[in-house]
């Protein structure tokens, strides 16, 4: 099983170097902006433990960031405000890397996908529809995104077992959950927080977001199925084609023999995983779970990986060695997360983030309502490059967006919708998003290939969401 662990569940050298270069260039560009843009600050107030901006209070201040602080920013950012989430994601990733590596080496993963293959061999595209709908629903109705990272390598290996490639697996898991999160049907972390901040009933105006969910789901399926059929018919047309990988999965399907120990291991894994999914669903209505969901899901996958590996016949000593090896192999992804997080730190410490907000506010003063809606969308898209947290951006942006909407004759409901669209869809496209970096790193795909593969559907989503925003504005949503 060693070959698979090197090829599927660890950070590939080429993908790591490509992401490293891209992030370093973005870090350099952000640092250059600190010399070009004037520093400024809005006054902020804390309400119910949450920080928000006071509109109309922007003023120039002293700013800038020393070269050494910028150079060390990936590590200094860990001590800044809001770094708890990043630390939790890193710990979460290390646990997942160790657990999956152990399950891979003891043969549980390949055995599981062989079972699934035999169940859906003649209905594989129905399975693609269901898996994609499941992930989109987690994002749209529960607000899950980071929590679904452990499921991504499962979906990728499932795609391989059905004769597709890792991009199909990422499409029906990572793309799907990101797109669902962005539609925000009842997403408590984007729509829920934003509506509360601007004085709207929580989850009001749901019909428009449901319409968006249906349209985006249709777009995703129209993108995935033709590609999957092409790869199934002509595997060499995949931009990540690997003959050894294809031959390996084909051999595993041929050599499949039912084993009672592995059957028991799968029962344990599915049972514990089911508990995790139930907790994710409950977290949308139980505030206490929202605060601890990341470490809780990491613990659940640790238990699932440990129990299923040991039940399959793996010795505890071998499991410990394999788990540690999996954690070490994931360490490059940790560096990428630190670099991505440093971009927000640089903008905040140099005090140019508020300047970007202020200048955008000035641009909207004399624009038409339709243009203002799209500018709000664009503002959220720009800030998403630097601040990936949806709720953090809501507290930062909504106090500014609400008065802009009021002065421009735009409903606050549309402003929330534009913010939600801007916050979410680019989560699975920007190289500064930790979840994207983790997912690509685990399955060994370079960001450049991901960019080329997903750019078409991202452009289509951008066009569709712009049209939906203009439609909503036209009918007075």
PDB file of C-alpha atoms in Angstrom, residues 326-466:
ATOM      1  CA  UNK A 326       1.380  10.625   7.764  1.00  0.00           C
ATOM      2  CA  UNK A 327       1.732  13.686   9.992  1.00  0.00           C
ATOM      3  CA  UNK A 328       5.269  14.350   8.753  1.00  0.00           C
ATOM      4  CA  UNK A 329       4.193  14.037   5.128  1.00  0.00           C
ATOM      5  CA  UNK A 330       1.554  16.724   5.658  1.00  0.00           C
ATOM      6  CA  UNK A 331       3.952  19.297   7.177  1.00  0.00           C
ATOM      7  CA  UNK A 332       4.567  21.108   3.827  1.00  0.00           C
ATOM      8  CA  UNK A 333       0.861  21.965   3.700  1.00  0.00           C
ATOM      9  CA  UNK A 334       1.223  23.568   7.147  1.00  0.00           C
ATOM     10  CA  UNK A 335       3.859  25.957   5.764  1.00  0.00           C
ATOM     11  CA  UNK A 336       1.516  26.934   2.918  1.00  0.00           C
ATOM     12  CA  UNK A 337      -1.255  27.711   5.407  1.00  0.00           C
ATOM     13  CA  UNK A 338       1.095  29.888   7.452  1.00  0.00           C
ATOM     14  CA  UNK A 339       2.139  31.815   4.329  1.00  0.00           C
ATOM     15  CA  UNK A 340      -1.471  32.340   3.254  1.00  0.00           C
ATOM     16  CA  UNK A 341      -2.382  33.600   6.726  1.00  0.00           C
ATOM     17  CA  UNK A 342       0.562  36.037   6.701  1.00  0.00           C
ATOM     18  CA  UNK A 343      -1.025  38.096   3.894  1.00  0.00           C
ATOM     19  CA  UNK A 344      -3.882  39.179   6.154  1.00  0.00           C
ATOM     20  CA  UNK A 345      -1.363  39.902   8.913  1.00  0.00           C
ATOM     21  CA  UNK A 346       0.696  42.161   6.622  1.00  0.00           C
ATOM     22  CA  UNK A 347      -2.340  44.193   5.544  1.00  0.00           C
ATOM     23  CA  UNK A 348      -3.641  44.547   9.086  1.00  0.00           C
ATOM     24  CA  UNK A 349      -0.320  45.422  10.736  1.00  0.00           C
ATOM     25  CA  UNK A 350       0.598  47.955   8.036  1.00  0.00           C
ATOM     26  CA  UNK A 351      -2.926  49.454   8.350  1.00  0.00           C
ATOM     27  CA  UNK A 352      -3.766  49.399   4.634  1.00  0.00           C
ATOM     28  CA  UNK A 353      -6.771  47.075   4.914  1.00  0.00           C
ATOM     29  CA  UNK A 354      -9.080  49.862   6.112  1.00  0.00           C
ATOM     30  CA  UNK A 355      -7.730  52.106   3.366  1.00  0.00           C
ATOM     31  CA  UNK A 356      -8.888  49.595   0.754  1.00  0.00           C
ATOM     32  CA  UNK A 357     -12.337  49.591   2.367  1.00  0.00           C
ATOM     33  CA  UNK A 358     -12.479  53.388   2.524  1.00  0.00           C
ATOM     34  CA  UNK A 359     -11.499  53.901  -1.113  1.00  0.00           C
ATOM     35  CA  UNK A 360     -14.102  51.380  -2.228  1.00  0.00           C
ATOM     36  CA  UNK A 361     -16.774  53.243  -0.261  1.00  0.00           C
ATOM     37  CA  UNK A 362     -15.811  56.449  -2.048  1.00  0.00           C
ATOM     38  CA  UNK A 363     -16.169  54.826  -5.465  1.00  0.00           C
ATOM     39  CA  UNK A 364     -19.801  53.871  -4.817  1.00  0.00           C
ATOM     40  CA  UNK A 365     -21.080  57.363  -3.989  1.00  0.00           C
ATOM     41  CA  UNK A 366     -22.278  58.361  -7.466  1.00  0.00           C
ATOM     42  CA  UNK A 367     -22.822  54.939  -9.057  1.00  0.00           C
ATOM     43  CA  UNK A 368     -26.170  53.433 -10.148  1.00  0.00           C
ATOM     44  CA  UNK A 369     -27.806  50.804  -7.927  1.00  0.00           C
ATOM     45  CA  UNK A 370     -26.876  47.929 -10.277  1.00  0.00           C
ATOM     46  CA  UNK A 371     -23.248  49.026 -10.375  1.00  0.00           C
ATOM     47  CA  UNK A 372     -23.174  49.380  -6.589  1.00  0.00           C
ATOM     48  CA  UNK A 373     -24.470  45.816  -6.163  1.00  0.00           C
ATOM     49  CA  UNK A 374     -21.672  44.489  -8.362  1.00  0.00           C
ATOM     50  CA  UNK A 375     -19.119  46.669  -6.540  1.00  0.00           C
ATOM     51  CA  UNK A 376     -20.179  45.188  -3.207  1.00  0.00           C
ATOM     52  CA  UNK A 377     -19.711  41.761  -4.784  1.00  0.00           C
ATOM     53  CA  UNK A 378     -16.276  42.804  -6.076  1.00  0.00           C
ATOM     54  CA  UNK A 379     -15.246  44.196  -2.673  1.00  0.00           C
ATOM     55  CA  UNK A 380     -16.073  40.900  -0.979  1.00  0.00           C
ATOM     56  CA  UNK A 381     -14.148  39.048  -3.714  1.00  0.00           C
ATOM     57  CA  UNK A 382     -11.072  41.229  -3.195  1.00  0.00           C
ATOM     58  CA  UNK A 383     -11.080  40.879   0.590  1.00  0.00           C
ATOM     59  CA  UNK A 384     -11.592  37.120   0.278  1.00  0.00           C
ATOM     60  CA  UNK A 385      -8.088  36.953  -1.175  1.00  0.00           C
ATOM     61  CA  UNK A 386      -6.728  38.170   2.161  1.00  0.00           C
ATOM     62  CA  UNK A 387      -9.351  37.134   4.745  1.00  0.00           C
ATOM     63  CA  UNK A 388     -10.881  33.716   4.172  1.00  0.00           C
ATOM     64  CA  UNK A 389     -13.086  33.617   7.283  1.00  0.00           C
ATOM     65  CA  UNK A 390     -16.695  34.342   6.309  1.00  0.00           C
ATOM     66  CA  UNK A 391     -17.876  35.524   9.723  1.00  0.00           C
ATOM     67  CA  UNK A 392     -14.759  37.705  10.204  1.00  0.00           C
ATOM     68  CA  UNK A 393     -15.416  39.445   6.874  1.00  0.00           C
ATOM     69  CA  UNK A 394     -19.070  39.912   7.803  1.00  0.00           C
ATOM     70  CA  UNK A 395     -18.143  41.875  10.922  1.00  0.00           C
ATOM     71  CA  UNK A 396     -15.608  43.849   8.928  1.00  0.00           C
ATOM     72  CA  UNK A 397     -17.745  44.606   5.868  1.00  0.00           C
ATOM     73  CA  UNK A 398     -21.423  44.717   6.825  1.00  0.00           C
ATOM     74  CA  UNK A 399     -21.249  47.922   8.903  1.00  0.00           C
ATOM     75  CA  UNK A 400     -19.878  49.596   5.738  1.00  0.00           C
ATOM     76  CA  UNK A 401     -22.052  47.806   3.197  1.00  0.00           C
ATOM     77  CA  UNK A 402     -25.360  48.529   4.959  1.00  0.00           C
ATOM     78  CA  UNK A 403     -25.143  52.353   4.717  1.00  0.00           C
ATOM     79  CA  UNK A 404     -23.838  52.097   1.122  1.00  0.00           C
ATOM     80  CA  UNK A 405     -26.905  50.028   0.245  1.00  0.00           C
ATOM     81  CA  UNK A 406     -29.254  52.469   1.981  1.00  0.00           C
ATOM     82  CA  UNK A 407     -27.793  55.520   0.213  1.00  0.00           C
ATOM     83  CA  UNK A 408     -27.853  53.774  -3.187  1.00  0.00           C
ATOM     84  CA  UNK A 409     -31.442  52.576  -2.925  1.00  0.00           C
ATOM     85  CA  UNK A 410     -30.437  48.912  -2.648  1.00  0.00           C
ATOM     86  CA  UNK A 411     -32.184  46.563  -0.249  1.00  0.00           C
ATOM     87  CA  UNK A 412     -30.028  45.215   2.559  1.00  0.00           C
ATOM     88  CA  UNK A 413     -31.137  41.739   1.515  1.00  0.00           C
ATOM     89  CA  UNK A 414     -29.334  42.166  -1.815  1.00  0.00           C
ATOM     90  CA  UNK A 415     -26.270  43.529  -0.029  1.00  0.00           C
ATOM     91  CA  UNK A 416     -26.143  40.377   2.115  1.00  0.00           C
ATOM     92  CA  UNK A 417     -26.546  38.205  -0.979  1.00  0.00           C
ATOM     93  CA  UNK A 418     -23.695  40.024  -2.766  1.00  0.00           C
ATOM     94  CA  UNK A 419     -21.494  39.608   0.304  1.00  0.00           C
ATOM     95  CA  UNK A 420     -22.289  35.875   0.568  1.00  0.00           C
ATOM     96  CA  UNK A 421     -21.503  35.312  -3.125  1.00  0.00           C
ATOM     97  CA  UNK A 422     -18.228  37.225  -2.818  1.00  0.00           C
ATOM     98  CA  UNK A 423     -17.200  35.404   0.312  1.00  0.00           C
ATOM     99  CA  UNK A 424     -17.821  31.881  -0.868  1.00  0.00           C
ATOM    100  CA  UNK A 425     -17.272  30.917  -4.499  1.00  0.00           C
ATOM    101  CA  UNK A 426     -13.651  32.077  -4.564  1.00  0.00           C
ATOM    102  CA  UNK A 427     -12.897  29.908  -1.505  1.00  0.00           C
ATOM    103  CA  UNK A 428     -12.182  27.065  -3.913  1.00  0.00           C
ATOM    104  CA  UNK A 429     -10.205  29.189  -6.376  1.00  0.00           C
ATOM    105  CA  UNK A 430      -7.907  31.590  -4.515  1.00  0.00           C
ATOM    106  CA  UNK A 431      -4.447  30.203  -3.636  1.00  0.00           C
ATOM    107  CA  UNK A 432      -4.591  31.955  -0.261  1.00  0.00           C
ATOM    108  CA  UNK A 433      -7.435  29.796   1.056  1.00  0.00           C
ATOM    109  CA  UNK A 434      -6.096  27.214   3.542  1.00  0.00           C
ATOM    110  CA  UNK A 435      -8.835  24.664   2.810  1.00  0.00           C
ATOM    111  CA  UNK A 436      -8.007  24.680  -0.897  1.00  0.00           C
ATOM    112  CA  UNK A 437      -4.277  24.371  -0.194  1.00  0.00           C
ATOM    113  CA  UNK A 438      -4.861  21.510   2.227  1.00  0.00           C
ATOM    114  CA  UNK A 439      -7.090  19.628  -0.201  1.00  0.00           C
ATOM    115  CA  UNK A 440      -4.775  20.047  -3.180  1.00  0.00           C
ATOM    116  CA  UNK A 441      -1.773  19.168  -1.066  1.00  0.00           C
ATOM    117  CA  UNK A 442      -3.294  15.979   0.324  1.00  0.00           C
ATOM    118  CA  UNK A 443      -4.101  14.621  -3.136  1.00  0.00           C
ATOM    119  CA  UNK A 444      -0.893  15.919  -4.743  1.00  0.00           C
ATOM    120  CA  UNK A 445      -2.348  18.287  -7.356  1.00  0.00           C
ATOM    121  CA  UNK A 446      -0.542  21.532  -8.216  1.00  0.00           C
ATOM    122  CA  UNK A 447      -2.447  24.802  -7.988  1.00  0.00           C
ATOM    123  CA  UNK A 448      -1.649  25.597 -11.639  1.00  0.00           C
ATOM    124  CA  UNK A 449      -3.486  22.495 -12.844  1.00  0.00           C
ATOM    125  CA  UNK A 450      -6.376  23.184 -10.497  1.00  0.00           C
ATOM    126  CA  UNK A 451      -6.566  26.746 -11.824  1.00  0.00           C
ATOM    127  CA  UNK A 452      -6.691  25.591 -15.442  1.00  0.00           C
ATOM    128  CA  UNK A 453      -9.247  22.888 -14.735  1.00  0.00           C
ATOM    129  CA  UNK A 454     -11.648  24.919 -12.582  1.00  0.00           C
ATOM    130  CA  UNK A 455     -11.302  28.328 -14.298  1.00  0.00           C
ATOM    131  CA  UNK A 456     -14.127  27.625 -16.773  1.00  0.00           C
ATOM    132  CA  UNK A 457     -16.711  26.817 -14.148  1.00  0.00           C
ATOM    133  CA  UNK A 458     -15.529  29.717 -11.961  1.00  0.00           C
ATOM    134  CA  UNK A 459     -16.075  32.123 -14.857  1.00  0.00           C
ATOM    135  CA  UNK A 460     -19.507  30.589 -15.477  1.00  0.00           C
ATOM    136  CA  UNK A 461     -20.371  30.938 -11.762  1.00  0.00           C
ATOM    137  CA  UNK A 462     -19.203  34.563 -11.769  1.00  0.00           C
ATOM    138  CA  UNK A 463     -21.409  35.364 -14.762  1.00  0.00           C
ATOM    139  CA  UNK A 464     -24.408  33.541 -13.278  1.00  0.00           C
ATOM    140  CA  UNK A 465     -24.118  35.170  -9.847  1.00  0.00           C
ATOM    141  CA  UNK A 466     -23.716  38.644 -11.364  1.00  0.00           C
TER     142      UNK A 466
END
